[in-house]
């Protein structure tokens, strides 16, 4: 893995982060320096191209014991995410790879080309016990590079063949490409989907989450999923104090009108490097509101930028967090939302296992 890139500051066209903080686990740290010369000072960064890197994974299913999520296993086809959402809680995980959680997270994307074959092997093991799996929860399984690589599509094909229950969450309209698979699985209650909507303000969305689908496209995606019979949840996430919290009821109404059957929300989280990346984004794009936003964040996090405790990290604490919870609950009931039905596990059938030779042949 390469060492950390030089720290960069200032807007970078088409990207969410404004700089590359050093990876916290690297012994060698580098920093940038603005010498103040007129020809470079204050200019916008040149676009950074996306670099695809091979991830030599040994398995596809990751286990967790978090009490904050309703699943104990997940599949993540990609590490890093081109969507570039500045608030993404997964950014710090890029530091484990020796990369920066900033621009590296958006431009150096690791993918698992043998993923479908590895998943097939895992599901075919005699000791495997079926339970719903979440696909693409750490980074979006339908980020732009999926259009070419079709890795998520191939994983879904394995799950569909095995009649294995799966839940998906995305900000992308690309999920509509796979409606043929999802429609078939939905008939047996083997799939449910969630679509994240942070804001309905297209201009704000363009800088908060620069390569994710526009807000109206996400509502269209909810509509398409619902029309295909896929139980769909609206995820208002994250709710950003001052910037987007006033939109909560409006977003919920729009999602319900589009066909969402259930809804959830998550309060902005700022773990590790994300807090500094978010501050830099505020300074670049919303300097007028920066102090107010961070003051309100700390009010909902016990006086800190982040509260990582289970049970508190998703919802926050304090007066403003409690008011947000009450507003959500009132709107949830008013709009007639209800929990999505439980996914079925009884139809699971282990897929046919492929040979070791076939695995290497497909990987090549």
Coordinates of C-alpha atoms in Angstrom, one line a residue:
X1 CA 0.0 0.0 0.0
X2 CA 1.3 3.5 -0.8
X3 CA 2.1 5.9 2.0
X4 CA -0.2 8.7 2.8
X5 CA -0.6 11.4 0.2
X6 CA 0.3 15.0 0.9
X7 CA -2.4 16.8 2.8
X8 CA -4.5 18.9 0.5
X9 CA -6.9 21.7 1.3
X10 CA -9.6 23.5 -0.7
X11 CA -12.5 22.4 -2.9
X12 CA -11.9 19.5 -5.3
X13 CA -14.3 19.3 -8.2
X14 CA -16.7 16.4 -7.9
X15 CA -15.5 15.3 -4.5
X16 CA -16.8 15.7 -1.0
X17 CA -13.7 15.9 1.1
X18 CA -11.6 19.1 0.9
X19 CA -8.3 17.5 1.9
X20 CA -6.5 14.2 2.7
X21 CA -5.9 13.8 6.4
X22 CA -3.1 11.4 7.1
X23 CA -4.0 7.8 8.0
X24 CA -3.8 7.5 11.7
X25 CA -2.1 4.1 11.7
X26 CA 0.9 5.0 9.5
X27 CA 4.2 5.8 11.1
X28 CA 5.2 8.2 8.3
X29 CA 3.1 11.3 8.0
X30 CA 3.3 14.0 5.3
X31 CA 1.8 17.5 5.2
X32 CA 1.1 20.0 2.5
X33 CA 2.3 23.6 2.4
X34 CA 0.8 26.6 0.7
X35 CA 3.6 28.9 -0.3
X36 CA 1.2 31.7 -1.2
X37 CA 2.2 32.2 -4.8
X38 CA -0.6 33.9 -6.8
X39 CA -0.8 31.3 -9.5
X40 CA -1.7 28.5 -7.1
X41 CA -3.1 30.2 -4.0
X42 CA -6.8 29.7 -3.6
X43 CA -7.3 27.8 -6.8
X44 CA -9.7 24.9 -7.0
X45 CA -8.1 21.5 -6.9
X46 CA -7.9 19.6 -10.2
X47 CA -10.3 16.6 -10.5
X48 CA -8.9 13.4 -9.1
X49 CA -9.7 10.3 -11.1
X50 CA -11.0 7.2 -9.4
X51 CA -8.5 4.3 -9.0
X52 CA -9.8 0.8 -8.8
X53 CA -7.7 -1.6 -6.7
X54 CA -8.1 -5.4 -6.2
X55 CA -9.1 -6.5 -2.8
X56 CA -7.9 -10.0 -2.0
X57 CA -10.6 -11.0 0.3
X58 CA -10.8 -14.5 1.8
X59 CA -14.5 -14.3 2.7
X60 CA -17.5 -12.1 1.9
X61 CA -19.6 -12.4 5.0
X62 CA -18.7 -10.1 7.9
X63 CA -20.2 -10.8 11.3
X64 CA -21.1 -8.2 13.9
X65 CA -22.6 -8.1 17.4
X66 CA -23.8 -4.5 17.4
X67 CA -27.0 -4.0 19.3
X68 CA -27.7 -0.9 17.1
X69 CA -28.3 -2.8 13.9
X70 CA -30.9 -5.5 13.1
X71 CA -28.6 -8.0 11.4
X72 CA -25.6 -10.0 12.5
X73 CA -23.9 -10.4 9.0
X74 CA -23.2 -8.2 6.1
X75 CA -21.6 -8.2 2.6
X76 CA -19.6 -5.2 1.3
X77 CA -18.5 -5.6 -2.3
X78 CA -16.5 -2.4 -2.1
X79 CA -14.2 -0.5 0.3
X80 CA -14.2 3.2 -0.2
X81 CA -17.1 5.0 -1.9
X82 CA -17.2 7.3 -5.0
X83 CA -20.4 9.0 -3.7
X84 CA -18.1 11.1 -1.6
X85 CA -20.6 11.9 1.2
X86 CA -18.6 14.1 3.6
X87 CA -20.4 12.7 6.6
X88 CA -19.8 9.0 5.9
X89 CA -19.1 7.1 9.1
X90 CA -17.1 4.5 7.0
X91 CA -14.4 6.9 6.1
X92 CA -12.1 6.0 9.0
X93 CA -12.0 2.4 7.9
X94 CA -9.8 3.5 4.9
X95 CA -7.0 4.2 7.4
X96 CA -6.7 0.5 8.1
X97 CA -5.6 0.1 4.4
X98 CA -2.9 2.8 4.7
X99 CA -5.1 5.3 2.8
X100 CA -6.5 8.6 3.9
X101 CA -10.2 8.8 5.0
X102 CA -10.4 12.0 2.9
X103 CA -10.1 12.1 -0.8
X104 CA -8.5 8.7 -0.9
X105 CA -11.7 7.2 0.4
X106 CA -13.6 8.6 -2.6
X107 CA -10.9 7.9 -5.2
X108 CA -9.2 4.7 -4.2
X109 CA -11.9 2.1 -4.4
X110 CA -11.1 -1.6 -3.5
X111 CA -13.3 -4.2 -5.1
X112 CA -13.6 -8.0 -4.6
X113 CA -13.8 -9.6 -8.1
X114 CA -14.0 -13.1 -6.7
X115 CA -16.7 -12.1 -4.3
X116 CA -19.6 -14.0 -5.8
X117 CA -17.6 -17.2 -6.0
X118 CA -16.4 -16.8 -2.4
X119 CA -20.0 -16.1 -1.3
X120 CA -21.2 -19.2 -3.0
X121 CA -18.6 -21.3 -1.2
X122 CA -19.6 -19.8 2.2
X123 CA -23.3 -20.5 1.7
X124 CA -22.5 -24.0 0.5
X125 CA -20.7 -25.0 3.7
X126 CA -22.4 -27.7 5.7
X127 CA -22.3 -25.7 8.9
X128 CA -23.8 -22.5 7.4
X129 CA -27.0 -21.3 9.1
X130 CA -29.2 -18.9 7.2
X131 CA -30.1 -15.5 8.5
X132 CA -30.8 -12.2 6.7
X133 CA -27.7 -10.6 5.3
X134 CA -27.3 -6.8 4.7
X135 CA -25.7 -5.9 1.4
X136 CA -23.7 -2.7 1.1
X137 CA -24.1 -1.2 4.6
X138 CA -20.6 0.1 5.1
X139 CA -20.1 1.6 1.6
X140 CA -22.8 1.8 -1.1
X141 CA -23.0 -1.4 -3.2
X142 CA -24.5 0.6 -6.0
X143 CA -21.8 3.3 -6.2
X144 CA -20.9 4.5 -9.7
X145 CA -18.2 1.8 -10.4
X146 CA -20.8 -0.9 -10.0
X147 CA -22.3 0.1 -13.3
X148 CA -19.2 -1.3 -15.0
X149 CA -18.1 -4.0 -12.6
X150 CA -21.6 -5.5 -11.9
X151 CA -20.2 -7.1 -8.7
X152 CA -23.3 -6.4 -6.7
X153 CA -25.4 -7.8 -9.4
X154 CA -23.4 -11.1 -9.4
X155 CA -23.7 -11.3 -5.6
X156 CA -27.4 -10.9 -5.8
X157 CA -27.6 -13.6 -8.4
X158 CA -26.0 -16.0 -5.9
X159 CA -28.3 -15.0 -3.1
X160 CA -31.3 -15.3 -5.4
X161 CA -30.2 -18.8 -6.5
X162 CA -29.9 -19.9 -2.8
X163 CA -33.2 -18.2 -1.9
X164 CA -31.2 -16.3 0.8
X165 CA -32.9 -13.3 2.5
X166 CA -31.1 -10.0 1.9
X167 CA -31.6 -6.3 2.8
X168 CA -30.1 -3.5 0.8
X169 CA -29.5 0.2 1.5
X170 CA -28.4 2.7 -1.1
X171 CA -28.4 6.4 -2.3
X172 CA -28.2 5.3 -6.0
X173 CA -30.8 4.8 -8.7
X174 CA -28.7 2.0 -10.1
X175 CA -30.5 -0.5 -7.9
X176 CA -33.4 -0.3 -10.4
X177 CA -31.1 -2.2 -12.9
X178 CA -31.6 -5.2 -10.7
X179 CA -35.4 -5.0 -10.3
X180 CA -35.8 -8.3 -12.2
X181 CA -34.0 -10.2 -9.4
X182 CA -35.5 -8.1 -6.6
X183 CA -39.0 -8.5 -7.9
X184 CA -38.6 -12.3 -8.0
X185 CA -37.2 -12.4 -4.4
X186 CA -39.8 -10.1 -3.1
X187 CA -42.6 -12.6 -4.1
X188 CA -41.1 -14.9 -1.4
X189 CA -40.4 -12.2 1.1
X190 CA -36.6 -12.6 0.6
X191 CA -35.7 -9.0 0.1
X192 CA -36.2 -5.5 1.4
X193 CA -34.6 -2.2 0.5
X194 CA -33.9 1.1 2.1
X195 CA -33.1 4.4 0.2
X196 CA -31.3 7.1 2.1
X197 CA -32.4 10.7 1.7
X198 CA -30.4 13.4 3.5
X199 CA -32.0 16.5 2.1
X200 CA -34.4 17.5 -0.7
X201 CA -32.2 20.6 -1.4
X202 CA -30.4 19.7 -4.6
X203 CA -27.8 22.4 -4.2
X204 CA -26.9 21.3 -0.7
X205 CA -26.9 17.6 -1.8
X206 CA -24.4 18.4 -4.6
X207 CA -21.7 19.4 -2.1
X208 CA -22.7 17.1 0.8
X209 CA -22.8 13.9 -1.3
X210 CA -21.5 15.0 -4.7
X211 CA -21.7 11.7 -6.7
X212 CA -24.8 10.3 -5.1
X213 CA -28.1 10.4 -6.9
X214 CA -30.0 13.7 -6.8
X215 CA -32.8 13.8 -4.1
X216 CA -35.6 13.5 -6.7
X217 CA -33.9 10.5 -8.2
X218 CA -33.9 8.8 -4.9
X219 CA -37.6 9.4 -4.5
X220 CA -38.1 7.9 -8.0
X221 CA -36.1 4.9 -6.9
X222 CA -38.4 4.4 -3.9
X223 CA -41.3 4.6 -6.3
X224 CA -39.8 2.0 -8.7
X225 CA -38.9 -0.4 -5.9
X226 CA -42.4 -0.1 -4.4
X227 CA -44.0 -0.6 -7.8
X228 CA -42.0 -3.8 -8.2
X229 CA -43.3 -5.1 -4.9
X230 CA -40.1 -4.7 -2.9
X231 CA -40.8 -3.6 0.7
X232 CA -39.0 -0.3 0.9
X233 CA -37.9 1.9 3.8
X234 CA -37.1 5.6 3.7
X235 CA -33.9 6.3 5.7
X236 CA -33.5 9.9 6.7
X237 CA -29.8 9.7 7.2
X238 CA -28.0 11.5 8.5
X239 CA -30.0 14.2 10.1
X240 CA -27.6 17.1 10.2
X241 CA -28.3 19.7 13.0
X242 CA -29.1 23.2 11.6
X243 CA -28.5 22.1 8.0
X244 CA -31.1 19.5 7.4
X245 CA -33.0 18.8 10.6
X246 CA -35.8 21.2 9.6
X247 CA -36.6 19.0 6.6
X248 CA -37.4 15.9 8.6
X249 CA -41.2 16.0 8.2
X250 CA -41.0 17.1 4.5
X251 CA -38.6 14.2 3.6
X252 CA -40.8 11.7 5.4
X253 CA -43.9 12.9 3.5
X254 CA -42.1 12.8 0.2
X255 CA -40.8 9.3 0.9
X256 CA -44.3 8.1 1.9
X257 CA -45.9 9.6 -1.2
X258 CA -43.3 7.8 -3.3
X259 CA -44.3 4.4 -1.8
X260 CA -42.0 3.8 1.2
X261 CA -43.7 1.6 3.7
X262 CA -41.5 2.3 6.7
X263 CA -39.0 5.0 7.8
X264 CA -36.0 5.5 10.0
X265 CA -33.5 8.2 10.8
X266 CA -29.9 8.5 12.1
X267 CA -28.4 11.6 13.7
X268 CA -25.1 12.8 12.2
X269 CA -22.1 10.8 13.5
X270 CA -18.6 12.2 13.4
X271 CA -16.2 9.4 14.4
X272 CA -12.4 9.8 14.2
X273 CA -11.3 11.7 11.1
X274 CA -14.8 12.5 10.0
X275 CA -15.2 15.3 12.6
X276 CA -12.2 17.2 11.1
X277 CA -13.3 16.5 7.5
X278 CA -16.8 17.7 8.2
X279 CA -15.4 20.9 9.9
X280 CA -13.3 21.6 6.8
X281 CA -16.3 21.0 4.6
X282 CA -18.3 23.5 6.7
X283 CA -15.5 26.0 6.4
X284 CA -15.4 25.7 2.6
X285 CA -19.2 25.4 1.8
X286 CA -21.1 26.8 4.8
X287 CA -18.8 29.1 6.8
X288 CA -21.9 31.2 7.9
X289 CA -23.4 28.2 9.7
X290 CA -20.2 26.3 10.8
X291 CA -20.1 27.4 14.4
X292 CA -23.9 26.9 14.9
X293 CA -23.8 23.5 13.4
X294 CA -20.9 22.2 15.5
X295 CA -22.4 23.8 18.7
X296 CA -25.7 21.9 18.0
X297 CA -23.8 18.7 17.3
X298 CA -22.0 18.9 20.6
X299 CA -25.3 19.6 22.4
X300 CA -26.6 16.2 21.0
X301 CA -23.4 14.4 21.9
X302 CA -22.9 15.2 25.5
X303 CA -20.6 18.1 24.8
X304 CA -18.4 16.2 22.4
X305 CA -18.1 15.9 18.6
X306 CA -19.1 12.3 18.8
X307 CA -20.6 9.7 21.1
X308 CA -19.7 6.2 20.2
X309 CA -21.7 4.4 22.9
X310 CA -24.1 1.7 21.7
X311 CA -27.7 2.9 22.1
X312 CA -26.7 6.6 21.8
X313 CA -24.6 6.8 18.7
X314 CA -27.5 6.6 16.3
X315 CA -29.9 9.0 18.1
X316 CA -27.9 11.3 20.3
X317 CA -28.9 12.7 23.7
X318 CA -30.1 15.9 25.2
X319 CA -33.0 18.2 24.5
X320 CA -32.5 18.6 20.7
X321 CA -32.0 14.9 20.2
X322 CA -35.2 14.2 22.1
X323 CA -37.2 16.8 20.2
X324 CA -36.0 15.2 16.9
X325 CA -37.1 11.8 18.2
X326 CA -40.6 13.1 19.1
X327 CA -41.0 14.8 15.7
X328 CA -40.0 11.6 13.9
X329 CA -42.4 9.5 16.0
X330 CA -45.4 11.9 15.4
X331 CA -44.8 12.0 11.6
X332 CA -44.2 8.3 11.5
X333 CA -47.7 7.7 13.0
X334 CA -49.4 10.5 11.1
X335 CA -48.2 9.1 7.7
X336 CA -49.1 5.5 8.5
X337 CA -45.6 4.0 8.4
X338 CA -45.1 0.6 9.9
X339 CA -42.2 -1.9 10.3
X340 CA -41.2 -3.9 7.2
X341 CA -42.2 -7.6 7.4
X342 CA -39.5 -10.0 8.6
X343 CA -37.6 -11.8 5.9
X344 CA -38.1 -15.5 5.3
X345 CA -35.2 -17.9 6.0
X346 CA -37.0 -21.3 5.6
X347 CA -36.6 -21.3 1.8
X348 CA -32.8 -21.3 1.9
X349 CA -31.1 -23.9 -0.2
X350 CA -27.3 -24.2 -0.4
X351 CA -26.0 -23.2 -3.9
X352 CA -24.1 -25.6 -6.0
X353 CA -20.4 -25.3 -5.0
X354 CA -17.9 -24.6 -7.7
X355 CA -14.5 -26.3 -8.0
X356 CA -11.2 -24.6 -7.0
X357 CA -10.2 -24.6 -10.6
X358 CA -13.4 -22.8 -11.6
X359 CA -12.8 -20.2 -9.0
X360 CA -9.3 -19.3 -10.3
X361 CA -10.6 -19.4 -13.9
X362 CA -13.4 -16.9 -13.2
X363 CA -11.1 -14.7 -11.1
X364 CA -8.7 -14.5 -14.0

